[in-house]
Structures are given as structure tokens and as C-alpha cells.
Amino acid sequence: MNESDLLGLVRDDQVHRDIYLSAQVFELEMQRLWRRAWLFVGHESQIPEAGDYVTCVLAGQPVIMLRGLDGAIGVWLNRCAHKGAPLVGDTQGRSARVLRCPYHGWTFNLDGSLASTPLRSGYEAGGFEQSAARAGLSPWGEVQVYRGFVFARAEPGDPGFADHLGELLPALDLLADRSPRGRLVVAGGVIRTSIAANWKIYLENINDAVHPVTTHASATLSARAVWESEPREGSPPLAMRQLLPFGSGYSFFEQMGGRVLPHGHSLLGTQQSLHTSYTDLGDYGLALREAHGEARASQVLAFTPQNVVFYPSMALKGTPQVMRVLRPVAADRTVIEAWAFQPEGAPEALLESALLYNRQVFSPMSVVAHDDLYLFEGIQRSLVARGNPWVSLHRGVRGAGDERLPRDVSGVDEALLRNQYQAWREAMGERAGASA
Ligand code: FES
Ligand SMILES: [Fe+2]
């Protein structure tokens, strides 16, 4: 595929099916887009002590996020410097002062340097001292931590971290300040779902506020039927308060409001969201006012986005405090992680709300996610059908030159989706030919 064919796959108002289907496009995405983006790796609360680590896949590469002896967080390729065995095999753990490879027992310090080999002799005559093996673990690239969220970028370049994230940084401040102490803690484990669909099908759906009316009708009808079969005294339980808003009509979603940001990022639900009605649980609002003062607490509680998208790897909700992380594996395979946060110093009810939400909405065993996943996997299969090879993104197009950033749009404007593809085109077009 030549460069103009590649960039021609994304137009201003529609995208070609090959961006979802082609293994070649997927490889180029990993090289040009994912390796040069600030990707979400993990949260520092997952590795509180020196030697703690978690593993994940970034841009198709296995990595370890590790806390060093000095407390700094490093991101390393999970590949032993000797013969390439995975240095750690589990998704999280704690090492002593060194990481020991399970294959031949080479050990590495927490700063990635080689600590020891089991047989010290035999290396004198060769070029070992100058070799990549002797240099130890390979770093992933630059690492930045903001309010506990760890991001990394494999290849240096512009824009820098603060410029790249832009308005997402004050959004992260608002989410972290949902803790009276200003700190979030990952808690309650993770729900991982491996789906047979391209990562972009999942990511664009996070900004798709038109689909709940049809896709999730069965979930809301079921929830309503259960609730109406019970005695109707008092307010609905939290499980119902989380599910019933999915049955809101088009005008609700339209008025939700969205904000389109540079570099593919976005805020959906700037005015209201499905979560607005349960932002302030119990005495929580009071605790927040005492901690942050009236003005800041009101600002924090009023920020109830449906989704804050950190293109291309992550999306956050403020209430409940949950996060979805995209880990693309192949053109037709993506792992989705759903995590929950507890705001430190906040009532336990907030964590319970986040965990309940993940179980009810993001688990493949839930009443919501399976409707989405069924369709995502179906799209991946149906896109190969002969005939129209284009996917429409026309809703809200107002003519050339009107896609300026940042700007506010209605909640159902496909500008939120088009924006992801404009970022895609910019990333894929940069350094054209350099890594094809
Ligand atoms: S591959 Fe790790 S010690 Fe040999
Ligand atoms: Fe959905």
C-alpha cells in the first residue's frame, strides 16, 4: 500500500473499511500512531513499593511498569536481555531488589541494568561488555506521571506531554479531586475482555451517544421490568439508577454536549451524562466541601462526563470512577481492561458504585456490554461484505473549514468520531514513507 492509498482511507466525512480490516494498516498504526502517542500504561497506586510491577501490552509490545528503588516509575520491555524470555510472566507482582529471569537466571536491577549472570566466566574474550545484552533491559521510552496516571511514549517528538494532553490535564485534576485528599487508588481488580474487533470500532463507540437508544433498549427494558416488579417505595437502588438512564431518549443524548479536542481527544457529556444523577453519594459532597472548599467541590461534583477520551488508549468516567484501557493485539483483536478507582478519603460507597458499574456495564457477562460486543464483532465480519466499502461519519458535517479545534458540539455530533480519524490521518501521514 503506498502513502496516498493509506491516507486516502480516511476522508473528512467517511472512512474506508480497510482501516479496520487490514493487517498492514494495523502494523503501520502501531509504528506511526501508537509508538508516538502518549499511551496510558497504568496507575502509580498499582505499584506502591519499590520492586512492584504490572505488565501490559503497549503498541503490540510486552512491557513492565516497575517502581525503582528511588521511587521513580520506569517502563521497560518485558524481554530478558539474554535470549528474550519474558522477564516476568504474570500481570502484576512484587520483586525483591532484582528481577530474575525464569530461563537462565540472569538478574536485573530495578533501574534495568544487568545485576548478575549465574556463570560469570566465559565472557572475557567476546564483545559482551559492549553488547546490548550487557546493557540490560530496554526502556520503552519517555515516561510521565500526572495525578498518579502513568503515560509513556516510545518515540520522542512533538508535541510534549502537556501540549499533547491539553485540556485533558484539568479534566484529570477534576477527576483526581473527587478524592478529598486529591488521590485516586486503583481498587477491586480488573475485568479484561478479549474481543474479535478492531480497536477503533471500540474507541469510536465510546463517543457514540446515538447507539444506546437502540443497542441498549433490551437492557433498559429488562432493568425497568425488574424494578417495576418490586414494591416501588423509596428511590431506586443504585443498580437501577445506573441502568435506567440508558433508556434516555435522543434529546437527552443531544443535550449531553461534547467537546472536540486536538490530537483525537474528547469530552462527551460536558452538560450532563447518564451518571449525573448519582454523582453525590451519601455524605460524600460534604466531605468534599470540607476538603476543597465550596467553589472547587461544586466544580468537581458538577463534572460528570460520560467519557473523557485520551486518544488512542484510554477513556475515563468521573462518576463512577472507572476507566477503560484499549490494548490492541491485531487488526481484528483488542483486549479491553475495565478498572475501578477509589478516591482516597471518600466513602466506600464510591468504590462500590464503580465496581457495580463495571460489573453491570463493562463485563461481557453484564446486561449492557454484551450488546455492544455482539455488534462490534459483527461489524468486523460484516465490513468484508461486497458493495459499499465506506463507513459514514456524516452527521454534523457543516462544510470545509468548520472542524476547528477545540470546539463544543452536541452529544450526538459525529464530529467526536471524525476527530479521532483526523488525528489518525495526521499521525499516519507524518514522516510519510519513513517506516513503511
Ligand atoms: S533468557 Fe533470560 S536468562 Fe536467559
Ligand atoms: Fe454501548
Short mmCIF file of C-alpha atoms and ligand atoms in Angstrom, two decimals:
data_model
loop_
_atom_site.label_atom_id
_atom_site.label_comp_id
_atom_site.label_asym_id
_atom_site.label_seq_id
_atom_site.Cartn_x
_atom_site.Cartn_y
_atom_site.Cartn_z
CA MET A 1 0.00 0.00 0.00
CA ASN A 2 1.54 3.34 -0.98
CA GLU A 3 1.26 6.50 1.10
CA SER A 4 -1.55 8.15 -0.82
CA ASP A 5 -3.60 4.93 -0.75
CA LEU A 6 -3.04 4.73 3.00
CA LEU A 7 -4.05 8.33 3.72
CA GLY A 8 -6.92 8.07 1.25
CA LEU A 9 -8.58 5.57 3.59
CA VAL A 10 -9.71 8.45 5.81
CA ARG A 11 -11.81 11.22 4.29
CA ASP A 12 -13.36 14.21 6.03
CA ASP A 13 -16.74 12.51 6.37
CA GLN A 14 -16.19 8.77 5.93
CA VAL A 15 -13.54 6.11 6.43
CA HIS A 16 -12.67 3.05 4.37
CA ARG A 17 -13.25 -0.41 5.81
CA ASP A 18 -9.57 -1.33 5.31
CA ILE A 19 -8.61 0.77 8.34
CA TYR A 20 -10.42 -1.86 10.42
CA LEU A 21 -9.60 -4.95 8.39
CA SER A 22 -6.06 -4.67 7.05
CA ALA A 23 -3.18 -6.29 8.96
CA GLN A 24 -0.79 -3.99 7.10
CA VAL A 25 -2.66 -0.89 8.26
CA PHE A 26 -2.62 -2.25 11.81
CA GLU A 27 1.17 -2.66 11.73
CA LEU A 28 1.59 0.88 10.42
CA GLU A 29 -0.74 2.17 13.15
CA MET A 30 1.42 0.56 15.81
CA GLN A 31 4.58 2.10 14.33
CA ARG A 32 3.36 5.57 13.48
CA LEU A 33 0.44 6.28 15.77
CA TRP A 34 0.74 4.19 18.91
CA ARG A 35 4.52 4.32 19.36
CA ARG A 36 4.46 8.09 19.03
CA ALA A 37 1.40 8.74 21.20
CA TRP A 38 1.37 9.26 24.96
CA LEU A 39 -0.19 5.93 25.88
CA PHE A 40 -1.75 5.17 29.22
CA VAL A 41 0.32 2.47 30.95
CA GLY A 42 -1.10 2.16 34.46
CA HIS A 43 -1.70 3.98 37.71
CA GLU A 44 1.01 4.52 40.30
CA SER A 45 -1.25 3.15 43.05
CA GLN A 46 -0.86 -0.28 41.43
CA ILE A 47 2.84 -0.30 42.35
CA PRO A 48 3.18 1.43 45.73
CA GLU A 49 6.53 -0.14 46.78
CA ALA A 50 9.95 -0.40 45.13
CA GLY A 51 10.05 -3.63 43.13
CA ASP A 52 6.29 -3.66 42.48
CA TYR A 53 5.36 -4.14 38.86
CA VAL A 54 2.48 -4.61 36.47
CA THR A 55 2.69 -5.83 32.89
CA CYS A 56 0.68 -4.90 29.84
CA VAL A 57 0.92 -4.57 26.08
CA LEU A 58 1.73 -1.18 24.54
CA ALA A 59 1.56 -0.81 20.76
CA GLY A 60 1.71 -4.59 20.49
CA GLN A 61 4.84 -4.86 22.66
CA PRO A 62 5.03 -6.54 26.07
CA VAL A 63 6.12 -4.08 28.79
CA ILE A 64 6.70 -3.92 32.54
CA MET A 65 5.80 -0.85 34.59
CA LEU A 66 8.15 -1.03 37.56
CA ARG A 67 8.82 1.13 40.61
CA GLY A 68 12.54 1.58 41.23
CA LEU A 69 14.45 1.86 44.50
CA ASP A 70 14.35 5.65 44.23
CA GLY A 71 10.55 5.55 43.90
CA ALA A 72 10.59 6.55 40.23
CA ILE A 73 8.43 4.62 37.79
CA GLY A 74 10.09 3.05 34.75
CA VAL A 75 8.56 1.31 31.76
CA TRP A 76 10.69 -1.46 30.24
CA LEU A 77 10.23 -4.01 27.52
CA ASN A 78 9.32 -7.32 29.15
CA ARG A 79 12.13 -9.09 27.35
CA CYS A 80 15.17 -10.56 29.02
CA ALA A 81 18.39 -9.07 27.67
CA HIS A 82 19.89 -12.57 27.34
CA LYS A 83 17.69 -14.54 24.93
CA GLY A 84 14.39 -12.70 25.03
CA ALA A 85 12.38 -14.67 27.57
CA PRO A 86 9.61 -12.70 29.24
CA LEU A 87 11.23 -11.42 32.40
CA VAL A 88 8.01 -11.63 34.37
CA GLY A 89 5.11 -13.82 33.35
CA ASP A 90 2.28 -12.55 35.50
CA THR A 91 0.24 -9.38 35.18
CA GLN A 92 1.40 -7.97 38.49
CA GLY A 93 3.75 -8.80 41.31
CA ARG A 94 6.50 -7.70 43.64
CA SER A 95 10.17 -8.45 43.20
CA ALA A 96 12.91 -8.17 45.78
CA ARG A 97 15.85 -5.92 44.87
CA VAL A 98 16.25 -7.55 41.48
CA LEU A 99 14.14 -9.15 38.76
CA ARG A 100 15.28 -12.67 37.97
CA CYS A 101 14.68 -14.21 34.56
CA PRO A 102 13.00 -17.62 34.84
CA TYR A 103 15.01 -19.06 31.91
CA HIS A 104 18.75 -18.92 32.83
CA GLY A 105 18.59 -16.80 35.94
CA TRP A 106 20.12 -13.53 34.80
CA THR A 107 19.10 -10.81 37.24
CA PHE A 108 18.37 -7.15 36.61
CA ASN A 109 18.37 -4.20 38.97
CA LEU A 110 15.21 -2.14 39.34
CA ASP A 111 16.83 0.53 37.12
CA GLY A 112 17.01 -2.01 34.29
CA SER A 113 20.77 -2.61 34.46
CA LEU A 114 22.18 -6.13 34.45
CA ALA A 115 22.93 -7.23 38.02
CA SER A 116 24.37 -10.71 37.55
CA THR A 117 24.67 -13.78 35.38
CA PRO A 118 24.85 -17.22 37.02
CA LEU A 119 28.12 -18.20 35.29
CA ARG A 120 30.48 -15.24 35.42
CA SER A 121 33.30 -16.80 33.47
CA GLY A 122 33.46 -17.27 29.72
CA TYR A 123 32.60 -13.75 28.70
CA GLU A 124 36.12 -12.30 28.84
CA ALA A 125 37.19 -12.71 25.22
CA GLY A 126 33.99 -11.76 23.36
CA GLY A 127 32.27 -8.46 22.82
CA PHE A 128 29.92 -8.96 25.73
CA GLU A 129 30.91 -5.79 27.61
CA GLN A 130 29.83 -3.68 24.63
CA SER A 131 26.73 -5.71 23.77
CA ALA A 132 23.07 -4.82 24.08
CA ALA A 133 22.73 -7.84 26.38
CA ARG A 134 25.22 -6.31 28.84
CA ALA A 135 23.33 -3.00 28.75
CA GLY A 136 20.33 -4.65 30.40
CA LEU A 137 16.63 -4.07 29.86
CA SER A 138 15.43 -1.85 27.04
CA PRO A 139 13.42 1.18 28.14
CA TRP A 140 10.08 1.75 26.42
CA GLY A 141 10.71 5.47 26.08
CA GLU A 142 9.68 8.63 27.90
CA VAL A 143 7.51 8.31 31.00
CA GLN A 144 5.26 10.98 32.54
CA VAL A 145 3.14 10.69 35.67
CA TYR A 146 0.25 13.09 36.23
CA ARG A 147 -2.03 12.83 39.27
CA GLY A 148 -0.97 9.18 39.54
CA PHE A 149 -1.73 8.32 35.89
CA VAL A 150 1.33 6.92 34.12
CA PHE A 151 1.76 7.66 30.43
CA ALA A 152 4.64 6.67 28.16
CA ARG A 153 5.73 7.38 24.62
CA ALA A 154 8.09 5.09 22.75
CA GLU A 155 9.49 7.68 20.37
CA PRO A 156 10.38 11.25 21.25
CA GLY A 157 8.95 14.17 19.33
CA ASP A 158 6.43 16.95 19.39
CA PRO A 159 4.13 17.75 20.99
CA GLY A 160 5.39 17.30 24.52
CA PHE A 161 3.26 15.74 27.23
CA ALA A 162 1.43 18.87 28.45
CA ASP A 163 0.75 20.15 24.93
CA HIS A 164 -0.44 16.75 23.79
CA LEU A 165 -2.93 16.28 26.61
CA GLY A 166 -4.01 19.94 26.73
CA GLU A 167 -7.47 20.30 28.28
CA LEU A 168 -7.35 16.70 29.48
CA LEU A 169 -4.98 17.72 32.29
CA PRO A 170 -7.51 20.00 34.06
CA ALA A 171 -10.07 17.23 33.44
CA LEU A 172 -7.74 14.79 35.23
CA ASP A 173 -7.42 17.32 38.06
CA LEU A 174 -11.20 17.39 38.43
CA LEU A 175 -11.34 13.59 38.49
CA ALA A 176 -8.47 13.24 40.98
CA ASP A 177 -10.03 15.93 43.19
CA ARG A 178 -13.04 13.68 43.62
CA SER A 179 -10.84 12.47 46.44
CA PRO A 180 -10.86 14.79 49.46
CA ARG A 181 -7.09 14.07 49.58
CA GLY A 182 -6.62 14.59 45.85
CA ARG A 183 -5.53 10.99 45.23
CA LEU A 184 -7.18 8.13 43.39
CA VAL A 185 -6.35 4.50 44.08
CA VAL A 186 -6.95 1.63 41.68
CA ALA A 187 -9.00 -0.98 43.54
CA GLY A 188 -11.13 -4.06 43.10
CA GLY A 189 -9.27 -5.80 40.27
CA VAL A 190 -9.77 -5.63 36.55
CA ILE A 191 -12.23 -7.02 34.04
CA ARG A 192 -10.39 -7.98 30.86
CA THR A 193 -12.33 -8.74 27.69
CA SER A 194 -10.72 -10.01 24.52
CA ILE A 195 -12.86 -9.00 21.58
CA ALA A 196 -12.62 -10.03 17.93
CA ALA A 197 -12.84 -6.47 16.64
CA ASN A 198 -10.57 -3.62 15.67
CA TRP A 199 -9.61 -1.14 18.40
CA LYS A 200 -11.13 1.80 16.50
CA ILE A 201 -14.59 0.22 16.46
CA TYR A 202 -14.44 0.16 20.26
CA LEU A 203 -12.95 3.64 20.63
CA GLU A 204 -15.42 5.39 18.35
CA ASN A 205 -18.30 3.76 20.21
CA ILE A 206 -17.13 5.45 23.42
CA ASN A 207 -18.17 8.73 21.76
CA ASP A 208 -21.30 7.33 20.11
CA ALA A 209 -24.28 8.70 22.01
CA VAL A 210 -26.81 7.66 19.37
CA HIS A 211 -26.48 3.91 19.82
CA PRO A 212 -27.85 3.44 23.39
CA VAL A 213 -31.44 4.08 22.29
CA THR A 214 -31.38 1.03 20.04
CA THR A 215 -28.40 -1.09 21.17
CA HIS A 216 -29.25 -0.94 24.86
CA ALA A 217 -33.04 -0.98 24.62
CA SER A 218 -33.13 -4.59 25.80
CA ALA A 219 -31.00 -3.77 28.87
CA THR A 220 -33.13 -0.83 29.95
CA LEU A 221 -36.39 -2.67 29.27
CA SER A 222 -35.15 -5.61 31.37
CA ALA A 223 -33.99 -3.32 34.17
CA ARG A 224 -37.29 -1.45 34.16
CA ALA A 225 -39.25 -4.69 34.20
CA VAL A 226 -37.27 -5.92 37.23
CA TRP A 227 -37.64 -2.63 39.06
CA GLU A 228 -41.35 -2.37 38.33
CA SER A 229 -41.93 -5.89 39.62
CA GLU A 230 -40.66 -4.77 43.05
CA PRO A 231 -42.54 -2.67 45.59
CA ARG A 232 -41.84 0.93 44.43
CA GLU A 233 -41.08 2.56 47.76
CA GLY A 234 -38.20 4.95 48.07
CA SER A 235 -35.72 5.78 45.35
CA PRO A 236 -34.46 3.02 43.07
CA PRO A 237 -31.37 1.13 44.26
CA LEU A 238 -28.01 2.15 42.80
CA ALA A 239 -28.03 -0.76 40.33
CA MET A 240 -31.21 0.66 38.83
CA ARG A 241 -30.02 4.26 38.97
CA GLN A 242 -27.02 3.20 36.92
CA LEU A 243 -29.01 1.24 34.33
CA LEU A 244 -32.27 3.13 33.84
CA PRO A 245 -30.67 6.28 32.30
CA PHE A 246 -29.52 4.11 29.37
CA GLY A 247 -33.17 4.34 28.29
CA SER A 248 -32.98 8.13 27.86
CA GLY A 249 -34.22 9.48 24.54
CA TYR A 250 -32.33 11.17 21.71
CA SER A 251 -32.93 14.68 23.10
CA PHE A 252 -31.13 13.74 26.33
CA PHE A 253 -28.11 12.50 24.44
CA GLU A 254 -28.16 15.53 22.15
CA GLN A 255 -28.13 17.88 25.12
CA MET A 256 -25.35 15.89 26.76
CA GLY A 257 -22.83 18.10 24.97
CA GLY A 258 -19.41 17.19 23.70
CA ARG A 259 -16.08 18.92 23.33
CA VAL A 260 -13.77 18.07 20.48
CA LEU A 261 -10.10 18.48 21.36
CA PRO A 262 -6.83 18.38 19.43
CA HIS A 263 -4.93 15.09 18.92
CA GLY A 264 -8.09 12.95 18.83
CA HIS A 265 -9.05 13.60 22.44
CA SER A 266 -12.57 14.49 23.53
CA LEU A 267 -15.02 15.08 26.33
CA LEU A 268 -18.51 13.64 25.98
CA GLY A 269 -21.09 14.79 28.50
CA THR A 270 -19.96 18.35 29.14
CA GLN A 271 -23.51 19.34 30.12
CA GLN A 272 -24.94 16.12 31.51
CA SER A 273 -24.43 12.40 31.29
CA LEU A 274 -26.03 9.11 32.24
CA HIS A 275 -24.10 9.41 35.51
CA THR A 276 -25.18 12.88 36.61
CA SER A 277 -27.90 11.62 38.94
CA TYR A 278 -25.57 9.67 41.23
CA THR A 279 -22.55 11.92 41.43
CA ASP A 280 -23.02 12.77 45.10
CA LEU A 281 -23.43 9.62 47.18
CA GLY A 282 -24.19 9.85 50.90
CA ASP A 283 -22.10 12.32 52.89
CA TYR A 284 -19.56 12.50 50.15
CA GLY A 285 -20.44 16.01 48.97
CA LEU A 286 -19.99 17.32 52.50
CA ALA A 287 -16.55 15.69 52.84
CA LEU A 288 -15.51 17.16 49.53
CA ARG A 289 -16.65 20.67 50.52
CA GLU A 290 -14.68 20.44 53.75
CA ALA A 291 -11.58 19.32 51.89
CA HIS A 292 -11.60 21.55 48.83
CA GLY A 293 -13.88 24.45 49.75
CA GLU A 294 -17.30 25.22 48.34
CA ALA A 295 -16.24 26.51 44.92
CA ARG A 296 -13.86 23.70 44.00
CA ALA A 297 -16.13 20.99 45.44
CA SER A 298 -19.05 22.28 43.36
CA GLN A 299 -16.86 22.30 40.28
CA VAL A 300 -15.70 18.75 40.96
CA LEU A 301 -19.21 17.44 41.59
CA ALA A 302 -20.59 19.20 38.52
CA PHE A 303 -18.05 17.46 36.29
CA THR A 304 -19.85 14.22 35.39
CA PRO A 305 -18.62 13.40 31.89
CA GLN A 306 -19.93 10.38 30.08
CA ASN A 307 -16.40 9.74 28.81
CA VAL A 308 -13.09 11.55 28.69
CA VAL A 309 -11.16 10.02 25.82
CA PHE A 310 -7.36 10.05 25.95
CA TYR A 311 -6.74 9.17 22.32
CA PRO A 312 -5.91 6.46 21.45
CA SER A 313 -5.54 4.32 24.53
CA MET A 314 -7.90 5.17 27.38
CA ALA A 315 -11.27 6.57 28.49
CA LEU A 316 -12.28 7.72 31.95
CA LYS A 317 -15.54 8.37 33.72
CA GLY A 318 -15.67 10.68 36.72
CA THR A 319 -18.66 9.18 38.45
CA PRO A 320 -18.49 6.29 38.85
CA GLN A 321 -14.70 6.38 38.83
CA VAL A 322 -14.00 3.81 36.14
CA MET A 323 -11.53 3.57 33.31
CA ARG A 324 -11.34 1.57 30.14
CA VAL A 325 -7.99 0.88 28.53
CA LEU A 326 -7.57 -0.36 24.96
CA ARG A 327 -4.78 -2.83 24.25
CA PRO A 328 -4.80 -3.59 20.50
CA VAL A 329 -3.42 -7.03 19.66
CA ALA A 330 -4.17 -7.42 15.93
CA ALA A 331 -6.37 -5.79 13.29
CA ASP A 332 -9.23 -7.99 14.46
CA ARG A 333 -8.34 -8.45 18.13
CA THR A 334 -8.42 -5.98 21.03
CA VAL A 335 -8.17 -6.50 24.76
CA ILE A 336 -10.25 -4.09 26.84
CA GLU A 337 -9.47 -3.55 30.50
CA ALA A 338 -12.06 -2.06 32.86
CA TRP A 339 -10.63 -0.70 36.11
CA ALA A 340 -12.24 0.99 39.11
CA PHE A 341 -10.88 3.74 41.35
CA GLN A 342 -11.50 4.62 44.94
CA PRO A 343 -10.99 8.32 45.69
CA GLU A 344 -8.84 8.28 48.84
CA GLY A 345 -10.71 9.58 51.85
CA ALA A 346 -14.12 9.21 50.19
CA PRO A 347 -16.86 6.88 51.44
CA GLU A 348 -16.51 3.22 50.44
CA ALA A 349 -19.82 3.64 48.59
CA LEU A 350 -17.96 5.31 45.73
CA LEU A 351 -15.79 2.27 45.11
CA GLU A 352 -18.83 0.02 45.41
CA SER A 353 -20.56 2.18 42.80
CA ALA A 354 -17.56 1.91 40.45
CA LEU A 355 -17.30 -1.86 40.85
CA LEU A 356 -21.05 -2.28 40.39
CA TYR A 357 -20.90 -0.18 37.24
CA ASN A 358 -18.07 -2.26 35.77
CA ARG A 359 -19.97 -5.46 36.54
CA GLN A 360 -23.27 -4.15 35.18
CA VAL A 361 -21.97 -2.34 32.11
CA PHE A 362 -18.46 -3.40 31.09
CA SER A 363 -18.36 -7.09 31.96
CA PRO A 364 -19.13 -9.33 28.97
CA MET A 365 -21.47 -11.13 31.36
CA SER A 366 -23.36 -7.89 32.02
CA VAL A 367 -26.65 -6.71 30.60
CA VAL A 368 -25.02 -3.87 28.63
CA ALA A 369 -21.58 -4.81 27.24
CA HIS A 370 -22.71 -7.96 25.50
CA ASP A 371 -25.00 -5.92 23.24
CA ASP A 372 -22.05 -3.74 22.24
CA LEU A 373 -19.59 -6.60 21.85
CA TYR A 374 -22.00 -8.63 19.75
CA LEU A 375 -22.26 -5.66 17.37
CA PHE A 376 -18.53 -4.82 17.37
CA GLU A 377 -17.60 -8.37 16.40
CA GLY A 378 -20.43 -8.40 13.87
CA ILE A 379 -19.15 -5.18 12.30
CA GLN A 380 -15.70 -6.70 11.94
CA ARG A 381 -17.27 -9.59 9.99
CA SER A 382 -19.84 -7.59 8.02
CA LEU A 383 -17.40 -4.96 6.77
CA VAL A 384 -15.94 -7.52 4.36
CA ALA A 385 -19.27 -7.65 2.52
CA ARG A 386 -19.08 -6.59 -1.11
CA GLY A 387 -20.56 -3.27 -2.09
CA ASN A 388 -20.09 -0.03 -0.18
CA PRO A 389 -16.61 -0.09 1.40
CA TRP A 390 -17.14 3.19 3.31
CA VAL A 391 -18.25 3.83 6.89
CA SER A 392 -20.28 7.02 7.31
CA LEU A 393 -19.33 9.81 9.70
CA HIS A 394 -21.51 12.47 8.09
CA ARG A 395 -23.72 13.56 10.98
CA GLY A 396 -22.88 17.14 11.89
CA VAL A 397 -20.60 17.92 8.94
CA ARG A 398 -21.07 21.61 8.24
CA GLY A 399 -18.65 22.23 5.45
CA ALA A 400 -14.96 22.71 4.86
CA GLY A 401 -13.04 24.64 7.48
CA ASP A 402 -15.62 24.10 10.18
CA GLU A 403 -13.81 21.35 12.07
CA ARG A 404 -11.72 23.78 14.14
CA LEU A 405 -10.39 22.59 17.50
CA PRO A 406 -11.24 22.77 20.28
CA ARG A 407 -14.96 23.33 19.93
CA ASP A 408 -18.23 22.41 21.61
CA VAL A 409 -20.73 20.21 19.80
CA SER A 410 -23.96 18.40 20.58
CA GLY A 411 -23.69 14.98 22.21
CA VAL A 412 -24.81 13.23 19.03
CA ASP A 413 -22.48 15.03 16.63
CA GLU A 414 -20.17 12.64 14.79
CA ALA A 415 -17.54 15.36 14.97
CA LEU A 416 -16.39 13.46 18.08
CA LEU A 417 -15.71 10.42 15.87
CA ARG A 418 -14.36 12.34 12.88
CA ASN A 419 -11.88 13.95 15.23
CA GLN A 420 -10.39 10.55 16.07
CA TYR A 421 -9.86 9.87 12.39
CA GLN A 422 -8.32 13.27 11.71
CA ALA A 423 -5.81 12.50 14.45
CA TRP A 424 -5.28 9.11 12.82
CA ARG A 425 -4.58 10.71 9.46
CA GLU A 426 -2.17 13.22 10.94
CA ALA A 427 -0.23 10.52 12.80
CA MET A 428 -0.19 8.11 9.86
CA GLY A 429 0.85 10.82 7.41
CA GLU A 430 3.70 12.23 9.43
CA ARG A 431 7.15 11.17 8.29
CA ALA A 432 5.42 9.61 5.30
CA GLY A 433 7.41 6.71 3.94
CA ALA A 434 9.88 6.73 6.83
CA SER A 435 8.69 3.48 8.32
CA ALA A 436 6.55 1.97 5.59
S1 FES B 1 16.68 -15.66 28.55
FE1 FES B 1 16.72 -14.69 30.45
S2 FES B 1 18.40 -15.53 31.46
FE2 FES B 1 18.42 -16.45 29.52
FE FE B 2 -22.92 0.74 24.31
#
